Short mmCIF file of C-alpha atoms and ligand atoms in Angstrom, two decimals:
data_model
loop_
_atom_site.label_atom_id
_atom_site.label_comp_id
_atom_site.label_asym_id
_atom_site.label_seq_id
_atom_site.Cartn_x
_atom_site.Cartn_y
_atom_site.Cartn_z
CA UNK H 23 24.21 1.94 -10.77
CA UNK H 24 21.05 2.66 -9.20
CA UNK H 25 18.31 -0.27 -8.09
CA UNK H 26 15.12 -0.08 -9.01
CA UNK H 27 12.14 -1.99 -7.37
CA UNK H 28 8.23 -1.23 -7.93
CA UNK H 29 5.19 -2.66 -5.81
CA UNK H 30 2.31 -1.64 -4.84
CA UNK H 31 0.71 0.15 -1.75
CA UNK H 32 -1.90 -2.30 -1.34
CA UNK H 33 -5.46 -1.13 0.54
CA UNK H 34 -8.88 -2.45 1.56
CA UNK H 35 -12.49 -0.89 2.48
CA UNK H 36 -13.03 -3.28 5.34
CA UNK H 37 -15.75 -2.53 8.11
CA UNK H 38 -15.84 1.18 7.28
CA UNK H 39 -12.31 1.55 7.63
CA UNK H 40 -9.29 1.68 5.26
CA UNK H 41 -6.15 -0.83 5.60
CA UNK H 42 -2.96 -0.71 4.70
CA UNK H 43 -1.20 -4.48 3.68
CA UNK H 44 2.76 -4.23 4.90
CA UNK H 45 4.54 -7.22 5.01
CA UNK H 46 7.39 -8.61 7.58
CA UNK H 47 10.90 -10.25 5.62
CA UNK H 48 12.45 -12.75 7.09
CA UNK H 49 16.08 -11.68 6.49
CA UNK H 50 17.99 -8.95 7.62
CA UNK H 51 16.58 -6.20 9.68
CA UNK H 52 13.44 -7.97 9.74
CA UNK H 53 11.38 -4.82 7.87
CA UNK H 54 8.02 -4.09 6.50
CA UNK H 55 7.49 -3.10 3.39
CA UNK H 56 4.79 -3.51 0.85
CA UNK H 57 5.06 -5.99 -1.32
CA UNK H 58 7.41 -5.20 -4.14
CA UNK H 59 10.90 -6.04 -5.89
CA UNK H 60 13.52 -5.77 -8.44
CA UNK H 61 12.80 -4.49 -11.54
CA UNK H 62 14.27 -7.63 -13.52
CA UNK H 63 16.37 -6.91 -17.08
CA UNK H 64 13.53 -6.47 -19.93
CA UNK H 65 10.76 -5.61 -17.24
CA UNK H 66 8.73 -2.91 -17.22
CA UNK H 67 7.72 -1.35 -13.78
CA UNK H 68 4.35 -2.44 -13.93
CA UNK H 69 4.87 -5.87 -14.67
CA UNK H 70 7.54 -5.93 -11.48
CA UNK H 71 4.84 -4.54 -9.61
CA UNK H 72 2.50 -7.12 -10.73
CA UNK H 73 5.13 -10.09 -10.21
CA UNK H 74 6.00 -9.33 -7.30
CA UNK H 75 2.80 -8.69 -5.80
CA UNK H 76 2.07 -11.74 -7.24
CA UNK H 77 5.08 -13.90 -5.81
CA UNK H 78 5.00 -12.09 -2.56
CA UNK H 79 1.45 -11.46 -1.40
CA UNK H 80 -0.58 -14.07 -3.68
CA UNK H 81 -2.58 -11.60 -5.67
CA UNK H 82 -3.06 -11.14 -8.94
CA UNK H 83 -3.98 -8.06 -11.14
CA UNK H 84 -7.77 -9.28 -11.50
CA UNK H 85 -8.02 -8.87 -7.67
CA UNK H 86 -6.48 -5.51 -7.86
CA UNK H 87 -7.93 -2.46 -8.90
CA UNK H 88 -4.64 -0.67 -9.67
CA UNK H 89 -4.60 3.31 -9.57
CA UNK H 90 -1.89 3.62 -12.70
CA UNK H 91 -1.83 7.03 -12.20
CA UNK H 92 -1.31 7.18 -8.43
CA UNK H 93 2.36 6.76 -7.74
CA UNK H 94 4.69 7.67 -5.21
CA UNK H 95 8.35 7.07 -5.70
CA UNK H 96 10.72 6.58 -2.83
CA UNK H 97 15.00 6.99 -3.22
CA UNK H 98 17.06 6.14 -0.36
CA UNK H 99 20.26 4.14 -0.31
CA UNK H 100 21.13 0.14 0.80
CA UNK H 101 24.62 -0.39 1.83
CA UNK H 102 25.79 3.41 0.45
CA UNK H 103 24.14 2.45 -3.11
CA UNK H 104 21.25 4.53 -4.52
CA UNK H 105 17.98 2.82 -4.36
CA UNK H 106 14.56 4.05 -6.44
CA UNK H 107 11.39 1.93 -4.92
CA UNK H 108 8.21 2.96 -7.39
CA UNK H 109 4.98 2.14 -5.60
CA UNK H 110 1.57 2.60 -6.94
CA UNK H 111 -2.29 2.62 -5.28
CA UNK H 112 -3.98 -0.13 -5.58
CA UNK H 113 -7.02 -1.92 -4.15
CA UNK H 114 -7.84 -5.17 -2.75
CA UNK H 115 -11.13 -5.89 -4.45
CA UNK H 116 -12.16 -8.66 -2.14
CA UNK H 117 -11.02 -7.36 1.62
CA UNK H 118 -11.38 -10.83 2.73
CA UNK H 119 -9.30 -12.49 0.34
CA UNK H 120 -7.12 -14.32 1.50
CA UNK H 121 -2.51 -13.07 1.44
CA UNK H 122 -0.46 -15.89 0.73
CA UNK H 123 3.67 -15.19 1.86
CA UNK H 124 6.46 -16.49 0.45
CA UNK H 125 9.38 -17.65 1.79
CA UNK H 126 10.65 -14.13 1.34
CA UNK H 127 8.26 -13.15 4.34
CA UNK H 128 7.20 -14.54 7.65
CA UNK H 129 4.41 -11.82 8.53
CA UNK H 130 1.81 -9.63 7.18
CA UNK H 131 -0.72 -7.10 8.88
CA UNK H 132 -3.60 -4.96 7.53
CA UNK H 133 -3.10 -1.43 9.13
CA UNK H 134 -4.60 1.76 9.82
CA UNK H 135 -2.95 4.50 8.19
CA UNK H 136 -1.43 5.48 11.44
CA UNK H 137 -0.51 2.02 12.69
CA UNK H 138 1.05 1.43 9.16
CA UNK H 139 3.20 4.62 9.49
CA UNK H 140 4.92 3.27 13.13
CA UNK H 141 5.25 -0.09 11.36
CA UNK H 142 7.05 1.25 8.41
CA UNK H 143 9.43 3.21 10.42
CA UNK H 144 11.22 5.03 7.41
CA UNK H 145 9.95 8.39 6.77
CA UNK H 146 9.66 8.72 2.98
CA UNK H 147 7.75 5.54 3.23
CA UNK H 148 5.29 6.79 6.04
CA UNK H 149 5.00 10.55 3.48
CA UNK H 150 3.92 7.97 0.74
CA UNK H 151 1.09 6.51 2.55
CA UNK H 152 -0.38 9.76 3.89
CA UNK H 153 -0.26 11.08 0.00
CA UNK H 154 -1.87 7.96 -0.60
CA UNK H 155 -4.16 7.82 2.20
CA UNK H 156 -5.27 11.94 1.24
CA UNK H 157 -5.55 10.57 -2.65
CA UNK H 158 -8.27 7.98 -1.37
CA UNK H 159 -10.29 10.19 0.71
CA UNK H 160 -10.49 12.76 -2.01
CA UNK H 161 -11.31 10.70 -4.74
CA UNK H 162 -13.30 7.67 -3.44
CA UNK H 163 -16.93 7.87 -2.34
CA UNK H 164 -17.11 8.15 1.41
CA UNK H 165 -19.31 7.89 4.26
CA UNK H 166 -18.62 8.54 7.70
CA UNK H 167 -20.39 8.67 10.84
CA UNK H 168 -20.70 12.11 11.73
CA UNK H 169 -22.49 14.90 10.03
CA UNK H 170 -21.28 15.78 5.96
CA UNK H 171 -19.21 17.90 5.26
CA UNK H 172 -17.17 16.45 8.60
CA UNK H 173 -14.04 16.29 7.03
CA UNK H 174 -11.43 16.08 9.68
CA UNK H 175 -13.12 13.75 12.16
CA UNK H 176 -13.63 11.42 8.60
CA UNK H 177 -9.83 12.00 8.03
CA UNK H 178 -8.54 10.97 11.51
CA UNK H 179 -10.46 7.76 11.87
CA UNK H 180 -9.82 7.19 8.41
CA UNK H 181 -13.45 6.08 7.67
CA UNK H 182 -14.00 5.16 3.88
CA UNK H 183 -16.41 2.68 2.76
CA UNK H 184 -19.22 1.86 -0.33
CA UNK H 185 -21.48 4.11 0.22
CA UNK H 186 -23.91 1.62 -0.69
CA UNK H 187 -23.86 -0.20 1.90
CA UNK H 188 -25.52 2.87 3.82
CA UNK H 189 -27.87 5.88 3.68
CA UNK H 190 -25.61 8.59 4.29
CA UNK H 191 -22.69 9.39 2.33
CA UNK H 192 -20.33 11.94 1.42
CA UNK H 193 -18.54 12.93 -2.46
CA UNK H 194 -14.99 13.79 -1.82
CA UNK H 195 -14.50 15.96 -4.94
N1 LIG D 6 19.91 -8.84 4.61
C1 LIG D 6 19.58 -9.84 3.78
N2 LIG D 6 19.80 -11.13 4.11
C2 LIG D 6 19.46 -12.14 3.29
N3 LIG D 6 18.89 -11.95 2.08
C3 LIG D 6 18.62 -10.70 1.71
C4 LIG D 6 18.95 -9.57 2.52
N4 LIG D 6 18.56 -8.44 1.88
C5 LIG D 6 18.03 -8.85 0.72
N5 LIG D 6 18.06 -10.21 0.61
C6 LIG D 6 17.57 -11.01 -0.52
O1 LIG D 6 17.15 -10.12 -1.51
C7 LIG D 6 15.87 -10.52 -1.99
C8 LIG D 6 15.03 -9.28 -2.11
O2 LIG D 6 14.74 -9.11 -3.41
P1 LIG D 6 13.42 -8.40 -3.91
O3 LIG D 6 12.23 -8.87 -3.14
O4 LIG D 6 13.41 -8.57 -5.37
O5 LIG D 6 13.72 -6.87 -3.63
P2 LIG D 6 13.38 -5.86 -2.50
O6 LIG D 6 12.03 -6.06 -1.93
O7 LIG D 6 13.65 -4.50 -3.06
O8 LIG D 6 14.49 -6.25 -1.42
P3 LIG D 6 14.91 -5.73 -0.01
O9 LIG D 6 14.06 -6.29 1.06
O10 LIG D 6 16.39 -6.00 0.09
O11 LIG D 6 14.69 -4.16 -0.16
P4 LIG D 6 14.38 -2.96 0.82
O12 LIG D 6 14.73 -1.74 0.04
O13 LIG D 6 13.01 -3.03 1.39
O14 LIG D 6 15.38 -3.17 2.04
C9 LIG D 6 16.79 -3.05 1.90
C10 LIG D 6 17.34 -2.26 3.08
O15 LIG D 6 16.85 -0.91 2.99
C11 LIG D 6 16.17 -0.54 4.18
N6 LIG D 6 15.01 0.28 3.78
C12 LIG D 6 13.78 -0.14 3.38
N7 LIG D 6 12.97 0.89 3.10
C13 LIG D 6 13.72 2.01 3.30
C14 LIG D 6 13.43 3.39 3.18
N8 LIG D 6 12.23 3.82 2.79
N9 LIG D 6 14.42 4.28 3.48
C15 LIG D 6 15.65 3.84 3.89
N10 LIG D 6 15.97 2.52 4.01
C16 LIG D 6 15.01 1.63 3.73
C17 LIG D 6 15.75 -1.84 4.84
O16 LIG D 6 15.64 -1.70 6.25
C18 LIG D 6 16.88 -2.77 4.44
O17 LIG D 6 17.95 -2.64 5.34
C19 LIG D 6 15.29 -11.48 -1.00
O18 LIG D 6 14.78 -12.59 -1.65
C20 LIG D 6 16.43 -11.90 -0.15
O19 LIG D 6 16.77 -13.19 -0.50
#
């Protein structure tokens, strides 16, 4: 039988940049993840997502702003068992509020895409937050601090924020 958990990839516009939430258990191997869970008997993978989020990191749907149609899907296997982990995008609307762990964790970091990648070690996990990362610099209003139209240096430093906070701004299509 194969276990199912859902979450979601949780980011924030924060000081021009974007950041990744992963979070630290405090059992086992010690691993981040984002937050997520098992898919519970009657449960649809949303409302895992949302519970768990919810146990786990403290936040709640209304301080969310879930992409329902950006999803990544990860299969691997826990002690020779088949795993499915069903993450979707979804942003912090308030990049100051504040994570709250439970007992299930003892650590939490906001990352750059690239620190988030060495932190998550596994490489299916690392693929889903570069789709992610590529979904939000297509489809979210940018700015950046070199000329428009700058694409890769924008890319690699991963700037993203609301453009109006600033003059200059570029329309990932
Ligand atoms: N070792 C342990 N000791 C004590 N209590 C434990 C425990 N493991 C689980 N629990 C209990 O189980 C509960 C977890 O329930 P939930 O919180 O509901 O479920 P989960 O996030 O899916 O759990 P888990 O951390 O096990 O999953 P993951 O796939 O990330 O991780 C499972 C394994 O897969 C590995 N893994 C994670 N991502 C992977 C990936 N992308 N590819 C390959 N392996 C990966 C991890 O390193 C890890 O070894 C906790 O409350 C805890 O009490």
């Amino acid at each position: 039988m194969t276990k199912r958990a859902c979450g979601f990839v949780v980011f924030r516009r924060i000081r021009g940049m974007i950041e990744y939430l992963l979070m630290q258990v405090s059992y086992g191997e010690h691993h981040w993840t984002p937050p997520k869970g098992h898919v519970d008997p009657d449960e649809s993978d949303m409302e895992t997502a949302l519970r768990e989020t919810k146990e786990e990191a403290g936040l709640s749907a209304s301080d969310l702003n879930i992409f329902e149609n950006v999803k990544h899907e990860l299969n691997y296997h826990v002690n020779g068992k088949p795993k499915v982990v069903v993450y979707w995008l979804a942003e912090l609307l308030d990049p100051e509020k504040p994570i709250r762990l439970s007992d299930e964790h003892q650590a939490f970091k906001w990352l750059s895409l690239e620190e988030a990648c060495a932190v998550a070690k596994y490489q299916d996990m690392q693929n889903a937050l570069k789709n992610f990362n590529d979904y939000i610099l297509k489809n979210l209003s940018c700015i950046c601090d070199a000329n428009v139209g700058d694409h890769d240096k924008m890319k690699n430093n991963n700037y993203c924020v609301d453009y109006t906070n600033v003059s200059l701004y570029v329309e990932y299509a």
